[in-house]
Amino acid sequence: MFLHLFIVNKSGGLIHHRALSSRAPQISTNEWLRIGSTFHSLHAIATEASPVKLPGNKNSGADDGIEEIHAEGMTLKCLQTRTGIKFVITAEPNTAAVVDLWQVLREIYILYTDCALKDPFYELEMPIRCELFTQGVENLIKRVESRINHSTGTTSSSSSNMRVVTLR
C-alpha cells in the first residue's frame, strides 16, 4: 500500500524519512539525502519551466512544481506548504484508486504542525526527531490501511472492488 514518506525543507535538505511498509524498498540514509535534494531540485525546475502558473497563486512557486508522479511501480504525491516544506508520500500504483493521498498528506502536515512545531526542542529546518510525530504518522497509516481493508473486505485489493476511502 504505502511505501515511503519523506519531508524536504525549503533549502532542499531532508528533514524526515521513513518506510511505511515492509514492502518498501530498503534505501540507505545517503541515498535518501540524494533523493530529497534531487526531488527539491526537480521541483524547483518544474516550477520555473511551467508555462502556466496556477490561478490565484500570489506566491510564485508555492503551489507550482511537481505535485504527482505516476510510474509503473509507484505513485508519488507531493504537498508543498506556503513555507516551502515538501511532504512527499510514495505508494503502490493501485493505492490512489482506493485512498485520497492528498488527504493523507494533509493529515501528516497537521501532525507536523501539532507535534513537531509545538515541540520546544524542535528547530525549524532541522531533522524531525519527535516521537509524538512519528507515532502519529504510524497510527494514521494503520488507520487508513485498516479502512481500506475494511471497505474492500479483503487484505488484497482487486480492481473490481476498489472504492475511494476518505479520511475524517
XYZ file of N, CA and C in Angstrom:
504
model
N 0.835 -1.173 0.000
C 0.000 0.000 0.000
C 0.889 1.249 0.000
N 1.162 1.825 1.167
C 2.062 2.970 1.257
C 3.500 2.455 1.291
N 4.420 3.217 0.698
C 5.812 2.784 0.654
C 6.713 3.654 1.520
N 6.838 4.925 1.183
C 7.743 5.822 1.912
C 7.105 7.181 2.151
N 7.603 7.844 3.183
C 7.290 9.237 3.442
C 8.612 9.953 3.586
N 8.748 11.083 2.891
C 9.911 11.928 3.161
C 9.498 13.384 3.137
N 10.195 14.154 3.961
C 9.895 15.571 4.112
C 11.173 16.345 3.823
N 11.065 17.336 2.934
C 12.210 18.126 2.490
C 11.971 19.576 2.898
N 12.981 20.212 3.506
C 12.816 21.611 3.920
C 12.964 22.541 2.715
N 12.772 23.834 2.933
C 12.767 24.786 1.812
C 14.124 24.945 1.150
N 15.182 24.488 1.812
C 16.529 24.553 1.236
C 16.919 23.272 0.503
N 16.047 22.275 0.522
C 16.329 21.018 -0.159
C 16.934 19.958 0.748
N 17.002 20.237 2.037
C 17.542 19.263 2.976
C 16.471 18.294 3.444
N 16.852 17.052 3.556
C 15.938 16.021 4.017
C 15.798 16.145 5.535
N 14.580 16.368 6.019
C 14.406 16.509 7.466
C 13.664 15.325 8.086
N 13.099 14.446 7.250
C 12.449 13.241 7.774
C 12.285 12.238 6.648
N 12.520 10.992 6.957
C 12.217 9.920 6.006
C 11.934 8.657 6.781
N 11.036 7.857 6.238
C 10.734 6.580 6.869
C 9.999 5.676 5.892
N 10.247 4.405 6.033
C 9.496 3.412 5.276
C 8.149 3.235 5.966
N 7.090 3.133 5.201
C 5.761 2.985 5.762
C 5.235 1.562 5.653
N 6.048 0.684 5.059
C 5.617 -0.689 4.853
C 6.840 -1.597 4.786
N 6.631 -2.840 5.107
C 7.725 -3.805 4.979
C 8.019 -4.091 3.501
N 7.071 -3.767 2.630
C 7.274 -3.960 1.183
C 8.063 -2.822 0.537
N 8.321 -1.763 1.296
C 9.061 -0.617 0.755
C 10.513 -1.008 0.500
N 11.080 -0.552 -0.608
C 12.489 -0.844 -0.884
C 13.391 -0.295 0.218
N 14.421 -1.037 0.566
C 15.382 -0.602 1.577
C 16.335 0.408 0.937
N 16.367 1.608 1.484
C 17.192 2.683 0.935
C 18.068 3.228 2.054
N 19.359 3.391 1.773
C 20.284 3.875 2.794
C 20.060 5.365 3.065
N 20.587 5.833 4.179
C 20.438 7.243 4.557
C 21.073 8.165 3.521
N 22.246 7.799 3.001
C 22.895 8.622 1.974
C 22.040 8.715 0.714
N 21.436 7.596 0.333
C 20.557 7.618 -0.837
C 19.335 8.499 -0.581
N 18.806 8.475 0.656
C 17.672 9.326 0.987
C 18.044 10.794 0.894
N 19.236 11.140 1.353
C 19.692 12.527 1.240
C 19.747 12.964 -0.218
N 20.250 12.071 -1.076
C 20.300 12.379 -2.513
C 18.894 12.485 -3.103
N 18.012 11.590 -2.723
C 16.638 11.623 -3.231
C 15.958 12.931 -2.830
N 16.111 13.322 -1.570
C 15.491 14.561 -1.094
C 15.985 15.781 -1.840
N 17.305 15.903 -2.006
C 17.836 17.087 -2.681
C 17.532 17.053 -4.179
N 17.532 15.869 -4.770
C 17.199 15.758 -6.192
C 15.739 16.125 -6.432
N 14.853 15.621 -5.562
C 13.438 15.964 -5.714
C 13.226 17.465 -5.564
N 13.894 18.067 -4.593
C 13.783 19.517 -4.391
C 14.226 20.264 -5.651
N 15.333 19.845 -6.243
C 15.840 20.495 -7.459
C 14.878 20.324 -8.623
N 14.363 19.113 -8.808
C 13.415 18.871 -9.898
C 12.124 19.664 -9.687
N 11.708 19.768 -8.450
C 10.507 20.545 -8.124
C 10.720 22.018 -8.492
N 11.898 22.555 -8.167
C 12.216 23.947 -8.492
C 12.292 24.158 -10.002
N 12.886 23.226 -10.724
C 12.975 23.327 -12.182
C 11.578 23.278 -12.793
N 10.729 22.376 -12.298
C 9.363 22.266 -12.819
C 8.579 23.552 -12.562
N 8.832 24.187 -11.418
C 8.166 25.450 -11.098
C 8.546 26.522 -12.104
N 9.826 26.630 -12.411
C 10.303 27.654 -13.348
C 9.943 27.333 -14.790
N 9.905 26.054 -15.137
C 9.651 25.662 -16.528
C 8.166 25.640 -16.872
N 7.319 25.688 -15.863
C 5.890 25.625 -16.106
C 5.435 26.839 -16.909
N 4.787 26.622 -18.052
C 4.343 27.757 -18.865
C 3.130 28.470 -18.270
N 2.400 27.805 -17.400
C 1.189 28.372 -16.825
C 1.293 28.317 -15.307
N 1.103 29.442 -14.661
C 1.067 29.473 -13.201
C -0.355 29.148 -12.750
N -0.473 28.501 -11.631
C -1.789 28.146 -11.122
C -2.580 29.407 -10.792
N -3.885 29.414 -11.072
C -4.702 30.611 -10.805
C -4.744 30.907 -9.310
N -4.681 32.172 -8.975
C -4.761 32.596 -7.587
C -3.478 32.406 -6.800
N -2.403 32.021 -7.469
C -1.138 31.791 -6.777
C -0.392 33.112 -6.671
N -0.446 33.727 -5.505
C 0.223 35.013 -5.303
C 1.702 34.845 -5.016
N 2.054 33.742 -4.367
C 3.463 33.464 -4.070
C 4.024 32.617 -5.199
N 4.886 33.166 -5.981
C 5.442 32.449 -7.121
C 6.078 31.149 -6.659
N 5.576 30.048 -7.197
C 6.163 28.752 -6.914
C 5.580 28.017 -5.735
N 4.801 28.653 -4.888
C 4.307 27.970 -3.696
C 3.364 26.826 -4.029
N 2.614 26.947 -5.105
C 1.692 25.882 -5.481
C 2.113 25.181 -6.765
N 3.148 25.648 -7.400
C 3.573 25.077 -8.667
C 4.627 23.996 -8.423
N 5.049 23.358 -9.488
C 6.070 22.326 -9.358
C 5.455 20.943 -9.464
N 6.172 19.966 -8.991
C 5.722 18.575 -9.079
C 4.724 18.306 -7.965
N 3.537 17.897 -8.353
C 2.521 17.517 -7.382
C 2.290 16.019 -7.381
N 2.512 15.387 -8.522
C 2.153 13.977 -8.647
C 2.977 13.330 -9.744
N 3.447 12.134 -9.476
C 4.148 11.345 -10.487
C 3.574 9.934 -10.450
N 3.173 9.447 -11.614
C 2.700 8.067 -11.729
C 3.737 7.289 -12.517
N 4.188 6.194 -11.955
C 5.133 5.317 -12.628
C 4.575 3.900 -12.585
N 5.215 3.006 -13.294
C 4.732 1.633 -13.336
C 4.766 0.973 -11.955
N 5.766 1.302 -11.154
C 5.917 0.645 -9.866
C 5.496 1.450 -8.657
N 5.092 2.715 -8.842
C 4.703 3.531 -7.697
C 3.989 4.804 -8.130
N 3.328 5.405 -7.141
C 2.712 6.722 -7.289
C 3.351 7.628 -6.251
N 3.682 8.847 -6.638
C 4.282 9.822 -5.725
C 3.370 11.033 -5.671
N 3.076 11.517 -4.460
C 2.293 12.744 -4.279
C 3.107 13.686 -3.420
N 3.043 14.972 -3.750
C 3.797 15.989 -3.013
C 2.865 17.114 -2.591
N 2.967 17.481 -1.325
C 2.252 18.631 -0.800
C 3.297 19.636 -0.347
N 3.323 20.808 -1.017
C 4.254 21.851 -0.615
C 3.499 22.895 0.181
N 4.025 23.225 1.361
C 3.386 24.221 2.213
C 3.783 25.620 1.759
N 3.146 26.615 2.311
C 3.475 28.013 1.997
C 4.877 28.380 2.447
N 5.402 27.646 3.424
C 6.761 27.920 3.896
C 7.816 27.167 3.094
N 7.396 26.381 2.106
C 8.340 25.703 1.228
C 8.692 24.286 1.630
N 8.133 23.784 2.703
C 8.401 22.398 3.104
C 7.577 21.480 2.217
N 8.215 20.419 1.738
C 7.544 19.465 0.863
C 7.332 18.153 1.604
N 6.075 17.709 1.667
C 5.709 16.420 2.230
C 5.451 15.493 1.052
N 6.199 14.412 0.970
C 6.113 13.521 -0.182
C 5.826 12.112 0.309
N 4.831 11.494 -0.302
C 4.492 10.115 0.031
C 4.525 9.291 -1.243
N 5.062 8.084 -1.140
C 5.039 7.161 -2.270
C 4.189 5.965 -1.881
N 3.510 5.421 -2.868
C 2.611 4.302 -2.621
C 2.604 3.388 -3.840
N 2.082 2.197 -3.650
C 1.921 1.291 -4.771
C 0.923 1.905 -5.750
N 1.038 1.586 -7.029
C 0.212 2.262 -8.046
C -1.291 2.193 -7.803
N -1.813 1.100 -7.283
C -3.267 0.979 -7.110
C -3.783 1.712 -5.877
N -2.910 2.244 -5.040
C -3.327 2.912 -3.798
C -4.166 4.149 -4.074
N -3.798 4.928 -5.072
C -4.529 6.170 -5.374
C -5.971 5.898 -5.783
N -6.259 4.692 -6.227
C -7.632 4.358 -6.613
C -8.527 4.098 -5.397
N -7.941 3.788 -4.251
C -8.751 3.439 -3.079
C -8.629 4.423 -1.920
N -7.653 5.324 -1.964
C -7.490 6.286 -0.876
C -7.060 7.631 -1.446
N -7.503 8.692 -0.808
C -7.158 10.043 -1.226
C -5.787 10.395 -0.637
N -4.737 10.301 -1.439
C -3.380 10.564 -0.953
C -3.193 12.021 -0.546
N -3.936 12.943 -1.173
C -3.850 14.348 -0.774
C -4.294 14.509 0.678
N -5.383 13.816 1.034
C -5.887 13.903 2.403
C -4.889 13.302 3.389
N -4.244 12.220 3.012
C -3.216 11.620 3.874
C -2.080 12.617 4.088
N -1.634 13.273 3.018
C -0.565 14.266 3.153
C -1.002 15.447 4.012
N -2.247 15.892 3.852
C -2.744 16.993 4.686
C -2.769 16.599 6.168
N -3.149 15.364 6.449
C -3.168 14.906 7.842
C -1.751 14.780 8.400
N -0.806 14.378 7.567
C 0.593 14.327 8.016
C 1.090 15.746 8.298
N 0.692 16.698 7.462
C 1.062 18.096 7.696
C 0.476 18.604 9.022
N -0.758 18.237 9.301
C -1.384 18.633 10.570
C -0.620 18.012 11.744
N -0.222 16.755 11.608
C 0.587 16.122 12.655
C 1.906 16.869 12.850
N 2.509 17.298 11.733
C 3.758 18.053 11.803
C 3.555 19.356 12.577
N 2.482 20.068 12.256
C 2.249 21.345 12.939
C 1.877 21.134 14.404
N 1.115 20.081 14.687
C 0.690 19.836 16.066
C 1.785 19.217 16.935
N 2.605 18.372 16.354
C 3.596 17.638 17.158
C 4.994 18.248 17.067
N 5.517 18.371 15.870
C 6.907 18.830 15.719
C 7.046 20.326 15.999
N 6.193 21.137 15.397
C 6.337 22.585 15.558
C 6.034 23.067 16.976
N 5.234 22.315 17.700
C 4.927 22.695 19.076
C 5.908 22.086 20.085
N 6.836 21.280 19.596
C 7.872 20.708 20.463
C 8.893 21.802 20.758
N 9.106 22.139 22.020
C 10.027 23.239 22.338
C 11.483 22.954 21.957
N 11.818 21.690 21.712
C 13.193 21.333 21.373
C 13.419 21.226 19.862
N 12.334 21.347 19.078
C 12.475 21.252 17.625
C 12.879 22.603 17.054
N 13.871 22.589 16.171
C 14.299 23.799 15.468
C 13.896 23.677 14.004
N 13.336 24.752 13.462
C 12.930 24.747 12.057
C 14.099 24.392 11.148
N 13.777 23.706 10.076
C 14.743 23.312 9.051
C 15.676 22.182 9.494
N 15.529 21.709 10.721
C 16.377 20.635 11.230
C 15.614 19.322 11.150
N 16.329 18.183 11.183
C 15.635 16.878 11.148
C 14.600 16.754 12.261
N 13.490 16.115 11.924
C 12.400 15.932 12.877
C 12.714 14.706 13.724
N 12.917 14.927 15.010
C 13.200 13.850 15.955
C 12.153 13.884 17.062
N 10.909 13.881 16.678
C 9.799 13.992 17.611
C 9.032 12.665 17.622
N 9.080 11.958 18.741
C 8.426 10.654 18.856
C 6.919 10.765 18.673
N 6.329 11.844 19.147
C 4.893 12.041 19.006
C 4.494 12.138 17.527
N 5.311 12.823 16.721
C 5.053 12.926 15.282
C 5.185 11.555 14.626
N 6.259 10.842 14.954
C 6.493 9.518 14.371
C 5.350 8.566 14.699
N 4.907 8.564 15.945
C 3.800 7.710 16.346
C 2.499 8.132 15.684
N 2.295 9.432 15.540
C 1.093 9.923 14.876
C 1.019 9.479 13.424
N 2.151 9.552 12.715
C 2.192 9.100 11.316
C 1.922 7.601 11.249
N 2.535 6.857 12.133
C 2.341 5.406 12.160
C 0.866 5.063 12.406
N 0.237 5.737 13.356
C -1.177 5.492 13.649
C -2.072 5.896 12.478
N -1.750 6.996 11.819
C -2.514 7.437 10.658
C -2.462 6.392 9.549
N -1.272 5.903 9.243
C -1.108 4.900 8.177
C -1.871 3.630 8.526
N -1.786 3.187 9.778
C -2.533 1.988 10.203
C -4.034 2.209 10.065
N -4.507 3.394 10.460
C -5.935 3.709 10.381
C -6.421 3.697 8.939
N -5.647 4.319 8.042
C -6.038 4.365 6.633
C -6.027 2.969 6.026
N -4.992 2.204 6.315
C -4.912 0.853 5.747
C -6.018 -0.049 6.286
N -6.389 0.115 7.557
C -7.475 -0.711 8.095
C -8.806 -0.324 7.452
N -9.018 0.972 7.179
C -10.238 1.394 6.484
C -10.284 0.837 5.065
N -9.144 0.821 4.420
C -9.094 0.278 3.060
C -9.442 -1.199 3.083
N -8.816 -1.937 3.996
C -9.078 -3.374 4.094
C -10.531 -3.635 4.475
N -11.086 -2.809 5.346
C -12.478 -2.967 5.757
C -13.435 -2.649 4.615
N -13.154 -1.599 3.849
C -14.068 -1.184 2.780
C -14.036 -2.127 1.586
N -12.869 -2.754 1.361
C -12.795 -3.702 0.249
C -13.142 -5.108 0.694
N -13.131 -5.328 2.017
C -13.483 -6.648 2.533
C -12.390 -7.667 2.385
N -11.171 -7.196 2.086
C -10.059 -8.121 1.891
C -8.762 -7.400 2.166
N -7.683 -8.163 2.324
C -6.386 -7.544 2.529
C -5.662 -7.315 1.220
N -6.096 -7.973 0.171
C -5.501 -7.697 -1.142
C -6.546 -6.977 -1.969
N -6.136 -5.945 -2.666
C -7.107 -5.163 -3.413
C -7.155 -5.617 -4.859
N -8.355 -5.894 -5.308
C -8.537 -6.208 -6.718
C -9.280 -5.045 -7.345
N -9.045 -4.815 -8.605
C -9.609 -3.635 -9.250
C -11.125 -3.686 -9.340
N -11.741 -4.854 -9.209
C -13.187 -4.931 -9.345
C -13.929 -4.419 -8.124
N -13.279 -4.406 -6.934
C -13.999 -3.973 -5.752
C -13.321 -2.785 -5.056
N -12.610 -1.957 -5.799
C -11.926 -0.795 -5.208
C -12.907 0.358 -5.022
N -12.793 1.006 -3.844
C -13.566 2.201 -3.562
C -12.640 3.234 -2.950
N -12.967 4.495 -3.120
C -12.146 5.568 -2.550
C -12.512 5.713 -1.076
N -11.489 5.781 -0.217
C -11.679 5.957 1.196
C -11.247 7.373 1.550
N -12.141 8.136 2.148
C -11.776 9.488 2.567
C -11.621 9.506 4.074
N -10.738 10.361 4.553
C -10.462 10.465 5.979
C -11.313 11.557 6.586
N -11.753 11.339 7.782
C -12.496 12.370 8.517
C -12.023 12.403 9.920
